[in-house]
C-alpha positions as a LaTeX table, in Angstrom:
\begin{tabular}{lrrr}
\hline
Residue & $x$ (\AA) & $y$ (\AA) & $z$ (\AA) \\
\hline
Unk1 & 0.00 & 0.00 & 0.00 \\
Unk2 & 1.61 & 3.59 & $-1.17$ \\
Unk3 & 2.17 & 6.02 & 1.47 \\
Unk4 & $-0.90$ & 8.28 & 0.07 \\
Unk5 & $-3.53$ & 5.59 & 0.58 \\
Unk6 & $-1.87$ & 5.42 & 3.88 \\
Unk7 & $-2.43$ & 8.92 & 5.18 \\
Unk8 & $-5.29$ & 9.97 & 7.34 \\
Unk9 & $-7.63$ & 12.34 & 6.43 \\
Unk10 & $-6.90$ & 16.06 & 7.54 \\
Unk11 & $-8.31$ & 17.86 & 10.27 \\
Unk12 & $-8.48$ & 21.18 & 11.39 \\
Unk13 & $-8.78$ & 21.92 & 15.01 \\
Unk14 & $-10.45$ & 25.13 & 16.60 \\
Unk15 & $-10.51$ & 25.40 & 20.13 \\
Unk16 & $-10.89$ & 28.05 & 22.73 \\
Unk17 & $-13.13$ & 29.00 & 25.98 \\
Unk18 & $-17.06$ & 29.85 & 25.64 \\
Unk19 & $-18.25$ & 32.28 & 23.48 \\
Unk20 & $-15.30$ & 32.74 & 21.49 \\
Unk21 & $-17.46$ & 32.43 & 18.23 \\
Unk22 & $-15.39$ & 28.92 & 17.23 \\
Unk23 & $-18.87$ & 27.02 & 16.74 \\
Unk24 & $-19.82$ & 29.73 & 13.77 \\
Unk25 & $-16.05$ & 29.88 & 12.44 \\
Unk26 & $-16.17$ & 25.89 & 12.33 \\
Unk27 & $-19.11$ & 25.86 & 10.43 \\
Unk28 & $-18.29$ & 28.43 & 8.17 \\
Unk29 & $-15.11$ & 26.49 & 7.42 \\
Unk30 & $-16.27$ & 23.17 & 7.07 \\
Unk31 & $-18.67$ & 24.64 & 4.52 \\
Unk32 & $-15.97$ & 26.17 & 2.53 \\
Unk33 & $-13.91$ & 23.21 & 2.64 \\
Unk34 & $-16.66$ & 20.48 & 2.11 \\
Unk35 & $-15.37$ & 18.85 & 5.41 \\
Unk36 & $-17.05$ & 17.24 & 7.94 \\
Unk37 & $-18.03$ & 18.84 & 11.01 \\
Unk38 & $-17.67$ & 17.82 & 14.76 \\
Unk39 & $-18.87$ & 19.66 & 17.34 \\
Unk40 & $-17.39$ & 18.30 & 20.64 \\
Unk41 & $-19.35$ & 20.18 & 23.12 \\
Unk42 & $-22.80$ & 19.05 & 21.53 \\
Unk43 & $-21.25$ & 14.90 & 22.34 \\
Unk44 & $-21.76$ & 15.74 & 25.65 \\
Unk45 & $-25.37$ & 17.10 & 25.85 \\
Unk46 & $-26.08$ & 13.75 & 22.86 \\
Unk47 & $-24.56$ & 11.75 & 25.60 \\
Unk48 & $-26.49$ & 12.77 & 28.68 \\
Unk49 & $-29.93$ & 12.74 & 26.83 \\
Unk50 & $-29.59$ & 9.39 & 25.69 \\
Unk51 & $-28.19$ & 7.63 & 28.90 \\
Unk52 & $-30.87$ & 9.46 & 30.62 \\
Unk53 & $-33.17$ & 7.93 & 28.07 \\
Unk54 & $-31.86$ & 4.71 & 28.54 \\
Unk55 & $-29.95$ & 4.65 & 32.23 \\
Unk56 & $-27.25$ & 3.42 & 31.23 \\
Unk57 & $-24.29$ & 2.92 & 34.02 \\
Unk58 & $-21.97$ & 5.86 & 33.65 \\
Unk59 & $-19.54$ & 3.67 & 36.00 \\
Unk60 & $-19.36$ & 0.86 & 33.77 \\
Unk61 & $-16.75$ & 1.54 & 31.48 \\
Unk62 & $-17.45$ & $-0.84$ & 28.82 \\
Unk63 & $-21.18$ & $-0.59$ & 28.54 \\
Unk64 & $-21.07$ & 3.20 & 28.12 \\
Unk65 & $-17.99$ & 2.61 & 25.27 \\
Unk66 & $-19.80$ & 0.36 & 23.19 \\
Unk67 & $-22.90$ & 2.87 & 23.95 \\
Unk68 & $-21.41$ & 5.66 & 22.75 \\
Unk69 & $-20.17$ & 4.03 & 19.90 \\
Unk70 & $-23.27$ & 2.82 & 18.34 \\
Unk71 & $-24.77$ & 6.19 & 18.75 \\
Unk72 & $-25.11$ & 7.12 & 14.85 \\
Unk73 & $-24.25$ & 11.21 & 15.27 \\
Unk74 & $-24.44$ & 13.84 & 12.26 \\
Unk75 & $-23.92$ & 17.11 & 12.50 \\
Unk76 & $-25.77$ & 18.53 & 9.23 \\
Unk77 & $-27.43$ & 21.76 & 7.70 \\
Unk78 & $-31.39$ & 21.56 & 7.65 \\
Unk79 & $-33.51$ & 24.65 & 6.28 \\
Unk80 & $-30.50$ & 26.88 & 6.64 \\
Unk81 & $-29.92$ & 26.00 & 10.01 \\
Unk82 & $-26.43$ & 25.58 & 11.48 \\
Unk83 & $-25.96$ & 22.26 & 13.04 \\
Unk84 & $-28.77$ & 20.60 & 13.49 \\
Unk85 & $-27.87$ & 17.61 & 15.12 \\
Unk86 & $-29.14$ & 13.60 & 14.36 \\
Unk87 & $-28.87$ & 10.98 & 16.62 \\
Unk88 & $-30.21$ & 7.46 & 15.07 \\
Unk89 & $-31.89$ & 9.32 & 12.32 \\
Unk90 & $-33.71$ & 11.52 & 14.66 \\
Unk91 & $-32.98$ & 15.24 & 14.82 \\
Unk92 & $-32.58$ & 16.01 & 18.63 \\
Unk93 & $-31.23$ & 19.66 & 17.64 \\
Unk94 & $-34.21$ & 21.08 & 20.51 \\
Unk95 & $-33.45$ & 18.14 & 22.79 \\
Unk96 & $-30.18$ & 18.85 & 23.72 \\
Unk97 & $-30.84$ & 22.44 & 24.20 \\
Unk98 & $-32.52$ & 22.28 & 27.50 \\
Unk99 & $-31.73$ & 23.06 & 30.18 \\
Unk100 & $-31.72$ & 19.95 & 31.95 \\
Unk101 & $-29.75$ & 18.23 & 29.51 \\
Unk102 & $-27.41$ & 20.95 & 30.05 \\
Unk103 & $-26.86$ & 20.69 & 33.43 \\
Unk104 & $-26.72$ & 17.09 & 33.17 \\
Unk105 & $-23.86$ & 17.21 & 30.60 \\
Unk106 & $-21.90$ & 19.37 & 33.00 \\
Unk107 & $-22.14$ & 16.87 & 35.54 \\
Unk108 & $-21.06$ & 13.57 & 33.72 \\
Unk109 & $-18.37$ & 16.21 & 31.31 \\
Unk110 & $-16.32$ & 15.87 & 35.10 \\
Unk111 & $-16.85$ & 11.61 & 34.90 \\
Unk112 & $-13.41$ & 9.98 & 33.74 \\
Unk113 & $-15.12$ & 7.21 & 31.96 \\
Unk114 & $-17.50$ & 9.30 & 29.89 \\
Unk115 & $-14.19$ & 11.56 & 28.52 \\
Unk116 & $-12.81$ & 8.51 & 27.63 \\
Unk117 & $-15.57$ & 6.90 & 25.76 \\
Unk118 & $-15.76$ & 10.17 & 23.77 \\
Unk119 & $-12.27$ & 10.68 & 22.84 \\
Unk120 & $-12.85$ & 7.67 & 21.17 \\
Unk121 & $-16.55$ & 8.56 & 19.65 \\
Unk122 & $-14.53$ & 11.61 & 18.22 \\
Unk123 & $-11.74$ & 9.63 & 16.31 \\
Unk124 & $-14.54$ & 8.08 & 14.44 \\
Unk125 & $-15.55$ & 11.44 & 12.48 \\
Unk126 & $-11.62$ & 11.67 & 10.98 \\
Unk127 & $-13.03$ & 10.38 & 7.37 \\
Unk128 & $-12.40$ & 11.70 & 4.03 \\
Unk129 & $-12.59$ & 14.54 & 2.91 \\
Unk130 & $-11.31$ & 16.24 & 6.22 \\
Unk131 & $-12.56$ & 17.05 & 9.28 \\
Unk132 & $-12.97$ & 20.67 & 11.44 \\
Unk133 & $-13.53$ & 19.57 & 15.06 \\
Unk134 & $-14.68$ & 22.55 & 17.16 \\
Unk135 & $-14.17$ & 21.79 & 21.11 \\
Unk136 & $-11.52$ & 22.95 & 23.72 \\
Unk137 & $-8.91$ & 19.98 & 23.51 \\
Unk138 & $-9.74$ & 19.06 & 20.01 \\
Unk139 & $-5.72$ & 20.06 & 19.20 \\
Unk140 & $-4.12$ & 19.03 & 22.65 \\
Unk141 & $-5.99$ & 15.66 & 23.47 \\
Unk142 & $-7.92$ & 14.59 & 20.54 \\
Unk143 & $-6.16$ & 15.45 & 17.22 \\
Unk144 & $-2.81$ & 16.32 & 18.91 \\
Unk145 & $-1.47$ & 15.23 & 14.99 \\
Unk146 & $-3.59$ & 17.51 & 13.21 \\
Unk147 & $-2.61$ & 19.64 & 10.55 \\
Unk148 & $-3.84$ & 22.97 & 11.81 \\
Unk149 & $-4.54$ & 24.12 & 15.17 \\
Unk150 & $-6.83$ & 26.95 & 15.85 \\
Unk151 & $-6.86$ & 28.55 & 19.28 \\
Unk152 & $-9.86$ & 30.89 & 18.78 \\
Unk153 & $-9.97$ & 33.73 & 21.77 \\
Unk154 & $-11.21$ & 37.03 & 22.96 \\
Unk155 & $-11.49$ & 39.25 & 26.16 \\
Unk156 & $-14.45$ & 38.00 & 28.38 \\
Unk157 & $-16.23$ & 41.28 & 28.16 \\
Unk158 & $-16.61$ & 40.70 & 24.69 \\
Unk159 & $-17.73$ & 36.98 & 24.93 \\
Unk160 & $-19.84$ & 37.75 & 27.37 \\
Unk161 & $-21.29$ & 40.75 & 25.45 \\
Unk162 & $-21.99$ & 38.12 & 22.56 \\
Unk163 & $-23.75$ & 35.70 & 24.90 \\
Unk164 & $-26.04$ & 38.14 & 26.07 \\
Unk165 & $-26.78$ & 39.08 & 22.82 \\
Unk166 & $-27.41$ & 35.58 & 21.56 \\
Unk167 & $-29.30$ & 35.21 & 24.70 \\
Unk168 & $-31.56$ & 38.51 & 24.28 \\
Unk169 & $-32.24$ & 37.30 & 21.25 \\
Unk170 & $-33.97$ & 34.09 & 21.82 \\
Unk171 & $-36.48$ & 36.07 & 24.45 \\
Unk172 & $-34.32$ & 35.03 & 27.28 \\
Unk173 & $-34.10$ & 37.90 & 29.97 \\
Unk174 & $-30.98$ & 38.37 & 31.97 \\
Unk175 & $-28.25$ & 41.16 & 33.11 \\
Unk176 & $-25.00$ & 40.88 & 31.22 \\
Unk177 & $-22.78$ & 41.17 & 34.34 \\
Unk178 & $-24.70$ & 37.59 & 35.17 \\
Unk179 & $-23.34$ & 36.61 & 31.83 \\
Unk180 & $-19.56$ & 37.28 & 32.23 \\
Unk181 & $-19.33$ & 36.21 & 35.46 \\
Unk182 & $-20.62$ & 32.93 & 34.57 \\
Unk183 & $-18.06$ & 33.09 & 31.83 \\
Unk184 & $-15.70$ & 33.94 & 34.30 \\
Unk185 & $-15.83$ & 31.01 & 36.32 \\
Unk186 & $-16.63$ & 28.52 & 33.26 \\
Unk187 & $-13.15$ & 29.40 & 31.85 \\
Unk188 & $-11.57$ & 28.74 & 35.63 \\
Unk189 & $-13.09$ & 25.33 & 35.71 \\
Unk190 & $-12.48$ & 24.69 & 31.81 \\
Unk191 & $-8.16$ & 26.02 & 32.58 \\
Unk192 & $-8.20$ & 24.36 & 35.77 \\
Unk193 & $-10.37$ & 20.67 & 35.67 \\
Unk194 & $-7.66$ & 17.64 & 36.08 \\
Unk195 & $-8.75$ & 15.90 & 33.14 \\
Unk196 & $-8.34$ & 17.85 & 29.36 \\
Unk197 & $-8.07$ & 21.22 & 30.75 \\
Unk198 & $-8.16$ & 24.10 & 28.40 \\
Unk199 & $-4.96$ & 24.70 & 26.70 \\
Unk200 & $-3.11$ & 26.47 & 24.50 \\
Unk201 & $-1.41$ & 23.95 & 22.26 \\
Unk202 & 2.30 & 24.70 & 21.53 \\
Unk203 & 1.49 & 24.43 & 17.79 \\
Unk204 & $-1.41$ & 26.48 & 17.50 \\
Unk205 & $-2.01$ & 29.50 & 15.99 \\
Unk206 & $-3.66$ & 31.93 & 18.50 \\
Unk207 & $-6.11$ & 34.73 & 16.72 \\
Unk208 & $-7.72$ & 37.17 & 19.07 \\
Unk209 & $-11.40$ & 38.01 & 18.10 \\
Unk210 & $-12.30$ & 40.72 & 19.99 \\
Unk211 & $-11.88$ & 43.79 & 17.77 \\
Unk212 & $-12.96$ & 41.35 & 14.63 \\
Unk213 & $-16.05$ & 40.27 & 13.19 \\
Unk214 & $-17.11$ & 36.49 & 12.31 \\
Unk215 & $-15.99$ & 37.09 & 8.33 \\
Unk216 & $-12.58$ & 38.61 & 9.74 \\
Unk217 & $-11.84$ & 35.77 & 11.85 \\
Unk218 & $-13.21$ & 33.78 & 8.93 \\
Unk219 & $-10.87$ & 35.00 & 6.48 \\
Unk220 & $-7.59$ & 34.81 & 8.49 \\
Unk221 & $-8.94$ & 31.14 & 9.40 \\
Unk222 & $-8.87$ & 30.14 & 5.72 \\
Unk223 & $-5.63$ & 32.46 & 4.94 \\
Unk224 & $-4.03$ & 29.47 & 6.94 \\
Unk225 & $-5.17$ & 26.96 & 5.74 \\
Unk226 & $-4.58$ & 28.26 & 2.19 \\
Unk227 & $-1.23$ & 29.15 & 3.15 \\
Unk228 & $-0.41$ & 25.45 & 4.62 \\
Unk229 & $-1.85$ & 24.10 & 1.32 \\
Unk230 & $-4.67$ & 21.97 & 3.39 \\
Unk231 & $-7.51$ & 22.56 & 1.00 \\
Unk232 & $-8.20$ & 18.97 & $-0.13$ \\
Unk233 & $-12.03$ & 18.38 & $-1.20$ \\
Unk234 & $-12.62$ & 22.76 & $-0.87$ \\
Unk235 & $-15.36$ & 23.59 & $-2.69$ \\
Unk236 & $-15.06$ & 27.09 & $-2.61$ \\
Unk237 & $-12.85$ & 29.69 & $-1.08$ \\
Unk238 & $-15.68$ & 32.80 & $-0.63$ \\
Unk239 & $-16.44$ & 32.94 & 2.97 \\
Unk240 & $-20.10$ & 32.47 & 3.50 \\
\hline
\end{tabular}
């Protein structure tokens, strides 16, 4: 077998703390690029609505592998939606967003076995064309090999000003100094949890977002990749 058949698909990684806008730059990249498209953080709220659905034993590290890895995931684009999610052939894109399952992911995103059973769940979506994997150890834990690492950040004021807005938005009322501090203490838990903290990888690019807009950070996002030559199955380079 040549060395090309050998090679594994490509992935870009794009990781940083809450609200840093990498779920909308992964998109728009994977678009561009014709790539698939994982969205780590949504595994976890997948996970804790179906073992809640089911009870299955979080302790038992074997049953909740070979759970997780029957789970048939896809992260797709319905009625110009971004990311609506099936699990099974069943969109779940409003199940996951309660605020239940929420809480609920928090809880077992701290359980050893579950991280583990995931990290494996997440290898799965490396398939041809290429892959984008949006998360927060995407580039340090799960792709540590991957071509290009993103490190997507900006101040908290301005994360948290862009959570309130997304918030406001969707008719949900609340003060935006409730909304940084929880961003506050998310990123202390995300930089300081024992198990795949959030790090900066030493071979990622860092691009700060908070004087840019989503087609800035867009744009300098596909200037690397276009300037590392990683634009296998691209359908396009316009930034949409």
């Amino acid at each position: 077998m040549s060395k090309i058949s050998e090679k594994k698909p490509p992935v870009i990684c794009i990781d940083g703390p809450s609200a840093s806008g990498k779920g909308e730059i992964s998109r728009r990249i994977a678009k561009n690029l014709g790539y698939h498209l994982l969205d780590s953080g949504m595994l976890y709220r997948i996970l804790a609505l179906e073992v809640d659905r089911r009870e299955v034993d979080l302790l038992d590290k074997k049953a909740l592998t070979d759970f997780v890895m029957k789970l048939k995931i896809e992260f797709v684009e319905r009625n110009g939606r971004a990311n609506a999610i099936n699990v099974n052939g069943k969109d779940v894109s409003l199940d996951i967003r309660t605020d239940k399952v929420s809480k609920y992911s928090s809880k077992i995103a701290a359980i050893p076995a579950v991280r583990e059973a995931l990290l494996k769940r997440q290898i799965v979506f490396r398939k041809p064309p290429g892959l984008v994997a949006d998360g927060r150890d995407m580039g340090s834990v799960v792709f540590p090999d991957a071509e290009i690492k993103i490190f997507l950040t900006a101040s908290p004021a301005a994360r948290a000003e862009r959570r309130y807005k997304q918030l406001i938005g969707k008719g949900i009322r609340v003060k935006l100094s409730s909304v940084l501090d929880e961003l506050i203490e998310r990123d202390a838990r995300d930089q300081n949890r024992a198990i795949s903290p959030l790090v900066i990888s030493e071979t990622s690019i860092v691009i700060d977002s908070t004087q840019l807009s989503v087609e800035q950070v867009s744009m300098e996002v596909m200037n690397v990749i276009i300037s590392k030559k990683i634009t296998h199955g691209m359908v396009g380079q316009s930034i949409t």
